[in-house]
Amino acid sequence: MISKKMVKALNEQIGLEGYASYLYLSMASWCDKEGMEGCAQFMHRQSEEERMHMLKIFHYLSEVDAHALAPAIKQPPHEFESVRSMFEQVYKHEQKVTASINKLVKLSYEENDFTTMEFLQWYVEEQREEEALMRTILDKIKLIGDGPSSLYYIDQEIEKINAKAAEAEAGGEA
Ligand code: OFO
């Protein structure tokens, strides 16, 4: 049986994933406003993914006969200094999520909860991929620069990532 401590920690993770979903939604809206359609589309997809991450834990808790709690989400920022600083914030948030997932894995180990430990493996892998993706984007932005004349090229690069993701989804890989 899953421990109360584990349930509480997983419910907190639901809140973190939920916040990520709203943060990225807010970023999508800002990108749209700034005329960066590729980035907006990217952020919408990230937002959807985070919602899925949240729901995955939600369903898991129900499955193990625990009470999943719909989280209170604090208001995310609506304005961002630049595209670069926005992606830096995404990267930082993903690092925070990774640290939190690692803590959950540690807790599951301490609680001898190997079912939850196994469940969390998906998140460990996902975080590795997400951090790598954000680092790649930030490296590209550093190369291109993020002055006004570079924004079009950054958006084009993000479009390429969107196209790849769409391709992977169509192939059933995503
Ligand atoms: Fe679910 O936190 Fe990002 O991937």
Coordinates of C-alpha atoms and ligand atoms in Angstrom, one line a residue:
M1 CA 0.0 0.0 0.0
I2 CA 1.3 3.5 -0.9
S3 CA 2.3 5.5 2.2
K4 CA 0.7 8.8 3.2
K5 CA 4.1 10.5 2.8
M6 CA 4.4 9.3 -0.8
V7 CA 0.9 10.4 -1.6
K8 CA 1.5 13.8 -0.3
A9 CA 4.8 14.2 -2.3
L10 CA 3.1 13.0 -5.5
N11 CA 0.2 15.5 -4.9
E12 CA 2.8 18.2 -4.6
Q13 CA 4.4 17.1 -7.9
I14 CA 0.9 17.4 -9.5
G15 CA 1.0 21.1 -8.4
L16 CA 4.5 21.5 -9.9
E17 CA 3.5 20.0 -13.3
G18 CA 0.3 22.0 -13.3
Y19 CA 2.2 25.2 -12.7
A20 CA 4.5 24.3 -15.6
S21 CA 1.5 23.9 -17.8
Y22 CA 0.2 27.3 -17.0
L23 CA 3.6 28.9 -17.1
Y24 CA 4.1 27.6 -20.6
L25 CA 0.6 28.6 -21.6
S26 CA 1.4 32.2 -20.5
M27 CA 4.7 32.0 -22.5
A28 CA 2.7 30.9 -25.5
S29 CA 0.5 33.9 -25.3
W30 CA 3.5 36.3 -24.9
C31 CA 5.2 34.7 -27.9
D32 CA 2.0 35.2 -29.9
K33 CA 1.8 38.8 -28.9
E34 CA 5.4 39.3 -30.0
G35 CA 4.7 37.8 -33.4
M36 CA 6.8 34.6 -32.7
E37 CA 4.4 32.0 -34.0
G38 CA 6.9 29.1 -34.0
C39 CA 7.7 29.8 -30.3
A40 CA 4.1 30.2 -29.5
Q41 CA 3.3 26.8 -31.0
F42 CA 6.2 25.3 -29.2
M43 CA 5.0 26.6 -25.9
H44 CA 1.5 25.5 -26.5
R45 CA 2.7 22.0 -27.0
Q46 CA 4.9 22.1 -23.9
S47 CA 1.9 23.3 -21.9
E48 CA -0.2 20.4 -23.2
E49 CA 2.6 18.0 -22.3
E50 CA 2.9 19.3 -18.8
R51 CA -0.9 18.9 -18.4
M52 CA -0.4 15.3 -19.5
H53 CA 2.4 14.9 -16.9
M54 CA 0.1 16.2 -14.2
L55 CA -2.7 13.9 -15.2
K56 CA -0.4 10.9 -15.4
I57 CA 0.3 11.2 -11.7
F58 CA -3.3 12.0 -11.0
H59 CA -4.4 8.7 -12.6
Y60 CA -1.6 6.8 -10.9
L61 CA -2.8 7.9 -7.5
S62 CA -6.3 6.9 -8.3
E63 CA -5.0 3.5 -9.5
V64 CA -3.2 2.8 -6.3
D65 CA -6.3 3.8 -4.4
A66 CA -5.0 7.1 -3.1
H67 CA -6.7 10.5 -3.3
A68 CA -5.4 12.7 -6.1
L69 CA -5.9 16.4 -5.4
A70 CA -6.5 19.1 -8.0
P71 CA -3.9 21.7 -7.3
A72 CA -4.1 25.4 -6.6
I73 CA -2.1 27.1 -9.3
K74 CA -0.4 30.4 -8.6
Q75 CA -0.5 33.0 -11.4
P76 CA 2.5 32.7 -13.7
P77 CA 4.2 35.8 -15.1
H78 CA 2.7 37.3 -18.2
E79 CA 5.6 39.3 -19.5
F80 CA 9.1 38.2 -20.3
E81 CA 12.1 40.4 -20.9
S82 CA 13.2 38.6 -24.1
V83 CA 12.9 35.2 -25.8
R84 CA 16.3 34.3 -24.4
S85 CA 15.2 35.1 -20.8
M86 CA 12.0 33.2 -21.4
F87 CA 13.8 30.0 -22.4
E88 CA 16.2 30.5 -19.5
Q89 CA 13.2 30.5 -17.2
V90 CA 11.9 27.3 -18.9
Y91 CA 15.3 25.6 -18.4
K92 CA 15.4 26.7 -14.8
H93 CA 11.9 25.4 -14.2
E94 CA 12.7 22.0 -15.8
Q95 CA 15.8 21.7 -13.6
K96 CA 13.5 22.4 -10.6
V97 CA 11.1 19.6 -11.8
T98 CA 14.1 17.2 -12.3
A99 CA 15.3 17.9 -8.7
S100 CA 11.8 17.2 -7.5
I101 CA 11.4 14.0 -9.4
N102 CA 14.8 12.8 -8.0
K103 CA 13.5 13.5 -4.5
L104 CA 10.4 11.4 -5.3
V105 CA 12.5 8.5 -6.5
K106 CA 14.6 8.8 -3.3
L107 CA 11.5 8.8 -1.2
S108 CA 10.0 5.8 -3.0
Y109 CA 13.2 4.0 -2.3
E110 CA 13.2 4.9 1.4
E111 CA 9.5 3.8 1.6
N112 CA 10.3 0.5 -0.1
D113 CA 7.7 1.6 -2.7
F114 CA 9.0 -0.1 -5.8
T115 CA 5.7 0.3 -7.7
T116 CA 6.0 4.1 -7.4
M117 CA 9.7 3.9 -8.1
E118 CA 9.0 2.1 -11.4
F119 CA 6.2 4.5 -12.2
L120 CA 8.7 7.4 -11.8
Q121 CA 11.2 6.1 -14.2
W122 CA 9.2 7.5 -17.1
Y123 CA 9.6 11.0 -15.5
V124 CA 13.3 10.5 -15.0
E125 CA 13.7 9.9 -18.7
E126 CA 11.3 12.7 -19.7
Q127 CA 13.3 15.2 -17.6
R128 CA 16.6 14.2 -19.2
E129 CA 15.1 14.8 -22.6
E130 CA 13.4 18.1 -21.7
E131 CA 16.6 19.5 -20.2
A132 CA 18.6 18.5 -23.2
L133 CA 16.1 20.1 -25.5
M134 CA 16.1 23.4 -23.6
R135 CA 19.9 23.4 -23.5
T136 CA 19.9 22.9 -27.3
I137 CA 17.5 25.8 -27.8
L138 CA 19.5 28.1 -25.5
D139 CA 22.7 27.2 -27.3
K140 CA 21.1 28.1 -30.7
I141 CA 19.8 31.4 -29.3
K142 CA 23.4 32.2 -28.1
L143 CA 24.7 31.4 -31.5
I144 CA 22.1 33.4 -33.4
G145 CA 21.9 36.3 -30.9
D146 CA 18.6 37.6 -29.6
G147 CA 18.5 41.2 -30.9
P148 CA 15.4 42.3 -32.8
S149 CA 16.9 41.2 -36.2
S150 CA 17.6 37.7 -34.8
L151 CA 14.1 36.9 -33.6
Y152 CA 12.9 35.7 -37.0
Y153 CA 15.8 33.2 -37.2
I154 CA 15.2 32.0 -33.7
D155 CA 11.5 31.5 -34.6
Q156 CA 12.6 29.5 -37.7
E157 CA 14.8 27.2 -35.6
I158 CA 11.9 26.6 -33.2
E159 CA 9.7 25.9 -36.2
K160 CA 12.1 23.1 -37.2
I161 CA 11.7 21.6 -33.7
N162 CA 7.9 21.8 -34.0
A163 CA 8.1 20.0 -37.4
K164 CA 10.2 17.2 -35.9
A165 CA 7.8 16.8 -33.0
A166 CA 4.8 16.7 -35.3
E167 CA 6.6 14.1 -37.4
A168 CA 7.4 12.0 -34.3
E169 CA 3.8 12.3 -33.2
A170 CA 2.5 11.2 -36.6
G171 CA 4.9 8.2 -36.4
G172 CA 3.6 7.4 -32.9
E173 CA 7.0 8.1 -31.3
A174 CA 5.9 11.1 -29.1
Ligands
OFO1 FE1 6.7 17.8 -16.5 O1 8.1 19.0 -16.2 FE2 8.7 19.4 -17.8 O2 8.9 17.9 -18.7

